[in-house]
GROMACS .gro file of C-alpha atoms in nm:
model
  285
    1UNK     CA    1  13.367   8.258  -0.887
    2UNK     CA    2  13.122   8.445  -0.997
    3UNK     CA    3  12.991   8.188  -1.191
    4UNK     CA    4  12.949   7.963  -0.918
    5UNK     CA    5  12.804   8.185  -0.706
    6UNK     CA    6  12.611   8.263  -0.990
    7UNK     CA    7  12.447   7.964  -1.043
    8UNK     CA    8  12.447   7.842  -0.712
    9UNK     CA    9  12.240   7.568  -0.560
   10UNK     CA   10  11.955   7.728  -0.409
   11UNK     CA   11  12.010   7.412  -0.143
   12UNK     CA   12  12.308   7.435  -0.082
   13UNK     CA   13  12.152   7.803   0.134
   14UNK     CA   14  11.907   7.652   0.332
   15UNK     CA   15  12.223   7.428   0.416
   16UNK     CA   16  12.422   7.584   0.497
   17UNK     CA   17  12.141   7.809   0.736
   18UNK     CA   18  12.047   7.453   0.853
   19UNK     CA   19  12.382   7.431   0.988
   20UNK     CA   20  12.448   7.767   1.119
   21UNK     CA   21  12.126   7.761   1.402
   22UNK     CA   22  12.232   7.358   1.466
   23UNK     CA   23  12.574   7.450   1.576
   24UNK     CA   24  12.495   7.722   1.751
   25UNK     CA   25  12.263   7.554   1.889
   26UNK     CA   26  12.476   7.237   2.020
   27UNK     CA   27  12.754   7.493   2.085
   28UNK     CA   28  12.546   7.656   2.371
   29UNK     CA   29  12.617   8.008   2.219
   30UNK     CA   30  12.576   8.303   2.372
   31UNK     CA   31  12.665   8.713   2.329
   32UNK     CA   32  12.692   8.960   2.618
   33UNK     CA   33  12.274   9.196   2.607
   34UNK     CA   34  12.291   9.524   2.715
   35UNK     CA   35  11.911   9.522   2.884
   36UNK     CA   36  11.724   9.877   2.730
   37UNK     CA   37  11.619  10.164   2.919
   38UNK     CA   38  11.262  10.049   2.891
   39UNK     CA   39  11.370   9.668   3.024
   40UNK     CA   40  11.541   9.850   3.298
   41UNK     CA   41  11.250  10.033   3.386
   42UNK     CA   42  11.011   9.639   3.405
   43UNK     CA   43  11.316   9.503   3.652
   44UNK     CA   44  11.341   9.817   3.876
   45UNK     CA   45  10.943   9.798   3.931
   46UNK     CA   46  10.931   9.432   4.002
   47UNK     CA   47  11.280   9.513   4.175
   48UNK     CA   48  11.135   9.817   4.402
   49UNK     CA   49  10.836   9.682   4.524
   50UNK     CA   50  10.848   9.603   4.936
   51UNK     CA   51  10.921   9.277   5.036
   52UNK     CA   52  10.563   9.021   5.050
   53UNK     CA   53  10.418   9.287   4.843
   54UNK     CA   54  10.083   9.154   4.649
   55UNK     CA   55  10.187   9.059   4.286
   56UNK     CA   56   9.889   8.882   4.042
   57UNK     CA   57  10.154   8.673   3.783
   58UNK     CA   58   9.902   8.685   3.479
   59UNK     CA   59  10.009   8.481   3.209
   60UNK     CA   60   9.727   8.461   2.931
   61UNK     CA   61   9.994   8.284   2.648
   62UNK     CA   62   9.970   7.886   2.551
   63UNK     CA   63  10.125   7.615   2.378
   64UNK     CA   64  10.200   7.816   2.033
   65UNK     CA   65  10.409   8.097   2.131
   66UNK     CA   66  10.636   7.961   2.448
   67UNK     CA   67  10.878   7.948   2.266
   68UNK     CA   68  10.871   8.293   2.306
   69UNK     CA   69  10.732   8.402   2.629
   70UNK     CA   70  10.807   8.055   2.909
   71UNK     CA   71  11.129   8.221   2.892
   72UNK     CA   72  10.945   8.565   3.026
   73UNK     CA   73  10.723   8.442   3.239
   74UNK     CA   74  10.962   8.253   3.442
   75UNK     CA   75  11.256   8.522   3.434
   76UNK     CA   76  10.946   8.713   3.605
   77UNK     CA   77  10.824   8.419   3.874
   78UNK     CA   78  11.142   8.409   3.994
   79UNK     CA   79  11.257   8.758   3.961
   80UNK     CA   80  10.912   8.807   4.210
   81UNK     CA   81  11.027   8.470   4.394
   82UNK     CA   82  11.438   8.669   4.510
   83UNK     CA   83  11.204   8.946   4.636
   84UNK     CA   84  11.008   8.696   4.821
   85UNK     CA   85  10.606   8.888   4.740
   86UNK     CA   86  10.304   8.747   4.735
   87UNK     CA   87  10.241   8.572   4.360
   88UNK     CA   88   9.833   8.536   4.200
   89UNK     CA   89   9.859   8.319   3.940
   90UNK     CA   90   9.609   8.322   3.701
   91UNK     CA   91   9.533   8.272   3.322
   92UNK     CA   92   9.176   8.466   3.112
   93UNK     CA   93   9.287   8.163   2.835
   94UNK     CA   94   9.200   7.781   2.908
   95UNK     CA   95   9.457   7.661   2.754
   96UNK     CA   96   9.724   7.915   2.995
   97UNK     CA   97   9.669   7.650   3.295
   98UNK     CA   98   9.915   7.524   3.192
   99UNK     CA   99  10.186   7.786   3.139
  100UNK     CA  100  10.031   7.901   3.486
  101UNK     CA  101  10.205   7.504   3.579
  102UNK     CA  102  10.580   7.610   3.501
  103UNK     CA  103  10.519   7.919   3.763
  104UNK     CA  104  10.472   7.670   3.982
  105UNK     CA  105  10.775   7.456   3.942
  106UNK     CA  106  10.914   7.626   4.005
  107UNK     CA  107  10.863   7.798   4.332
  108UNK     CA  108  10.905   7.439   4.451
  109UNK     CA  109  11.103   7.357   4.248
  110UNK     CA  110  11.355   7.681   4.338
  111UNK     CA  111  11.274   7.878   4.583
  112UNK     CA  112  11.072   7.581   4.839
  113UNK     CA  113  11.249   7.689   5.217
  114UNK     CA  114  11.019   8.004   5.202
  115UNK     CA  115  10.736   7.993   4.973
  116UNK     CA  116  10.416   7.781   5.054
  117UNK     CA  117  10.169   7.670   4.892
  118UNK     CA  118   9.882   7.913   5.034
  119UNK     CA  119  10.109   8.184   5.275
  120UNK     CA  120  10.322   8.260   4.930
  121UNK     CA  121  10.115   8.173   4.657
  122UNK     CA  122   9.800   8.097   4.504
  123UNK     CA  123   9.721   7.923   4.129
  124UNK     CA  124   9.382   8.074   4.057
  125UNK     CA  125   9.346   7.869   3.708
  126UNK     CA  126   9.071   7.969   3.456
  127UNK     CA  127   8.810   8.136   3.424
  128UNK     CA  128   8.616   8.210   3.150
  129UNK     CA  129   8.484   8.555   2.998
  130UNK     CA  130   8.743   8.716   2.871
  131UNK     CA  131   8.824   9.076   2.972
  132UNK     CA  132   8.476   9.068   3.169
  133UNK     CA  133   8.674   8.859   3.403
  134UNK     CA  134   8.918   9.094   3.443
  135UNK     CA  135   8.594   9.379   3.465
  136UNK     CA  136   8.437   9.188   3.784
  137UNK     CA  137   8.758   9.113   3.974
  138UNK     CA  138   8.913   9.424   3.955
  139UNK     CA  139   8.559   9.525   4.224
  140UNK     CA  140   8.461   9.228   4.285
  141UNK     CA  141   8.775   8.889   4.310
  142UNK     CA  142   8.536   8.606   4.517
  143UNK     CA  143   8.216   8.674   4.260
  144UNK     CA  144   8.396   8.472   4.012
  145UNK     CA  145   8.705   8.321   4.204
  146UNK     CA  146   8.495   8.186   4.489
  147UNK     CA  147   8.768   7.874   4.533
  148UNK     CA  148   9.192   7.760   4.373
  149UNK     CA  149   9.242   7.589   4.133
  150UNK     CA  150   9.220   7.259   4.299
  151UNK     CA  151   8.964   7.353   4.480
  152UNK     CA  152   9.050   7.521   4.820
  153UNK     CA  153   8.803   7.756   4.937
  154UNK     CA  154   8.986   8.141   4.928
  155UNK     CA  155   8.833   8.199   5.227
  156UNK     CA  156   9.049   7.917   5.373
  157UNK     CA  157   9.354   8.048   5.214
  158UNK     CA  158   9.559   8.193   5.408
  159UNK     CA  159   9.626   8.449   5.146
  160UNK     CA  160   9.346   8.479   4.989
  161UNK     CA  161   9.060   8.524   5.339
  162UNK     CA  162   9.124   8.926   5.272
  163UNK     CA  163   9.155   8.982   4.888
  164UNK     CA  164   8.840   9.160   4.776
  165UNK     CA  165   8.990   9.263   4.474
  166UNK     CA  166   9.264   9.322   4.166
  167UNK     CA  167   9.252   9.701   4.323
  168UNK     CA  168   9.402   9.556   4.648
  169UNK     CA  169   9.773   9.388   4.402
  170UNK     CA  170  10.055   9.641   4.379
  171UNK     CA  171  10.170   9.537   4.149
  172UNK     CA  172  10.034   9.331   3.771
  173UNK     CA  173  10.286   9.112   3.561
  174UNK     CA  174  10.141   9.033   3.219
  175UNK     CA  175  10.255   8.763   2.981
  176UNK     CA  176  10.075   8.772   2.704
  177UNK     CA  177  10.017   8.580   2.299
  178UNK     CA  178   9.721   8.782   2.227
  179UNK     CA  179   9.383   8.887   2.342
  180UNK     CA  180   9.225   8.855   2.597
  181UNK     CA  181   9.561   8.961   2.785
  182UNK     CA  182   9.850   9.257   2.868
  183UNK     CA  183   9.607   9.575   2.569
  184UNK     CA  184   9.269   9.445   2.825
  185UNK     CA  185   9.469   9.445   3.195
  186UNK     CA  186   9.648   9.796   3.102
  187UNK     CA  187   9.302   9.907   2.999
  188UNK     CA  188   9.018   9.720   3.252
  189UNK     CA  189   9.266   9.673   3.552
  190UNK     CA  190   9.614   9.908   3.562
  191UNK     CA  191   9.494  10.295   3.370
  192UNK     CA  192   9.186  10.277   3.529
  193UNK     CA  193   9.213  10.207   3.968
  194UNK     CA  194   9.613  10.350   3.865
  195UNK     CA  195   9.727   9.959   3.963
  196UNK     CA  196  10.085   9.980   3.820
  197UNK     CA  197  10.175   9.763   3.552
  198UNK     CA  198  10.497   9.508   3.298
  199UNK     CA  199  10.452   9.338   3.078
  200UNK     CA  200  10.545   9.049   2.825
  201UNK     CA  201  10.426   9.079   2.410
  202UNK     CA  202  10.473   8.834   2.172
  203UNK     CA  203  10.714   9.056   1.849
  204UNK     CA  204  10.425   9.124   1.669
  205UNK     CA  205  10.259   9.210   1.990
  206UNK     CA  206  10.514   9.482   2.116
  207UNK     CA  207  10.426   9.787   1.902
  208UNK     CA  208  10.103   9.825   1.944
  209UNK     CA  209  10.111   9.834   2.319
  210UNK     CA  210  10.433  10.066   2.341
  211UNK     CA  211  10.253  10.345   2.387
  212UNK     CA  212  10.075  10.292   2.645
  213UNK     CA  213  10.451  10.327   2.775
  214UNK     CA  214  10.518  10.467   3.032
  215UNK     CA  215  10.160  10.625   3.146
  216UNK     CA  216   9.995  10.308   3.150
  217UNK     CA  217  10.229  10.032   3.217
  218UNK     CA  218  10.550  10.164   3.398
  219UNK     CA  219  10.721   9.883   3.145
  220UNK     CA  220  10.749   9.550   2.838
  221UNK     CA  221  10.963   9.320   2.666
  222UNK     CA  222  10.963   9.247   2.395
  223UNK     CA  223  11.024   8.872   2.213
  224UNK     CA  224  11.288   8.672   2.307
  225UNK     CA  225  11.522   8.988   2.206
  226UNK     CA  226  11.340   9.136   2.577
  227UNK     CA  227  11.380   8.831   2.770
  228UNK     CA  228  11.744   8.777   2.703
  229UNK     CA  229  11.794   9.139   2.803
  230UNK     CA  230  11.580   9.127   3.132
  231UNK     CA  231  11.744   8.821   3.151
  232UNK     CA  232  12.077   8.952   3.221
  233UNK     CA  233  11.973   9.242   3.381
  234UNK     CA  234  11.859   9.019   3.706
  235UNK     CA  235  12.156   8.807   3.616
  236UNK     CA  236  12.396   9.153   3.697
  237UNK     CA  237  12.177   9.245   4.075
  238UNK     CA  238  12.185   8.859   4.105
  239UNK     CA  239  12.507   8.678   4.069
  240UNK     CA  240  12.438   8.340   4.197
  241UNK     CA  241  12.147   8.304   3.967
  242UNK     CA  242  12.412   8.219   3.766
  243UNK     CA  243  12.449   7.848   3.886
  244UNK     CA  244  12.168   7.752   3.761
  245UNK     CA  245  12.154   7.734   3.333
  246UNK     CA  246  11.712   7.818   3.374
  247UNK     CA  247  11.822   8.152   3.399
  248UNK     CA  248  11.941   8.228   3.113
  249UNK     CA  249  11.723   8.028   2.879
  250UNK     CA  250  11.588   8.333   2.636
  251UNK     CA  251  11.959   8.469   2.623
  252UNK     CA  252  12.084   8.105   2.499
  253UNK     CA  253  11.802   8.074   2.235
  254UNK     CA  254  11.916   8.420   2.125
  255UNK     CA  255  12.230   8.319   2.002
  256UNK     CA  256  12.091   8.077   1.745
  257UNK     CA  257  11.898   8.350   1.717
  258UNK     CA  258  12.217   8.603   1.666
  259UNK     CA  259  12.449   8.383   1.430
  260UNK     CA  260  12.100   8.320   1.222
  261UNK     CA  261  12.109   8.719   1.174
  262UNK     CA  262  12.481   8.721   1.062
  263UNK     CA  263  12.416   8.470   0.779
  264UNK     CA  264  12.166   8.621   0.632
  265UNK     CA  265  12.311   8.962   0.633
  266UNK     CA  266  12.617   8.820   0.445
  267UNK     CA  267  12.386   8.687   0.253
  268UNK     CA  268  12.288   8.999   0.030
  269UNK     CA  269  12.616   9.123   0.111
  270UNK     CA  270  12.751   8.894  -0.146
  271UNK     CA  271  12.408   8.887  -0.304
  272UNK     CA  272  12.485   9.255  -0.426
  273UNK     CA  273  12.823   9.210  -0.515
  274UNK     CA  274  12.795   8.943  -0.744
  275UNK     CA  275  12.456   9.107  -0.872
  276UNK     CA  276  12.702   9.440  -0.900
  277UNK     CA  277  12.969   9.261  -1.061
  278UNK     CA  278  12.831   9.066  -1.309
  279UNK     CA  279  12.671   9.399  -1.371
  280UNK     CA  280  12.928   9.581  -1.427
  281UNK     CA  281  13.122   9.279  -1.631
  282UNK     CA  282  12.782   9.238  -1.911
  283UNK     CA  283  12.878   9.626  -1.898
  284UNK     CA  284  13.224   9.651  -2.050
  285UNK     CA  285  13.120   9.269  -2.334
   0.00000   0.00000   0.00000
């Protein structure tokens, strides 16, 4: 048996990984998540806002990071919609416009009974300029945004008619795939103008933002794990969401990831057993 394991073709290991992930995906395995204090802070920030608060939904990511960040964006959108906040969608990335469309589609299909475009949500779309856009809109929104994504003047849209700048937002929700993104919103909007902010970022981007919590950021979601914990917090407070499978996308994606990690840990343990057993036998000889 030891000889077999020592000479095992690595392609069998790769096949085992593929089967482990594929089976867990087909079975839609889900594991219970326990929201961390950081995730509880994100949830409370959104949930404790008075109904009808102004929330800036800044989705700064593209298809390259969609798999990791879209569950966060959709969870934020559903949570804010459940609290009946007024949502202002915006992006600093040209490829982020379709990502805004995901949130709009959720409002139209799932909350259409009390969410009307122009009254409860608006899509401001994209403007070039990276962090320069933030520096302008915190003082004068109309300087860059004279109309929404459909070309309708903001002065003709009920919910933007009296919005002068981003300082009138009660909360900034940012989902960031890189630069410009969460860091820029913290530095040029949330911090200087004392606006509450939460964000969701990729796994590699999270460590650089932890230093801003809790002073400049109320909390953040890191990678798909953070999204899954946030979904769990929402489902615990609003159990009727469980009837919609789309509200558990991050939890569903965590299943295969958990199985893959367990498989890798098992291989590491087995590899060490084989190595030390083989070395001990060699010493005896």
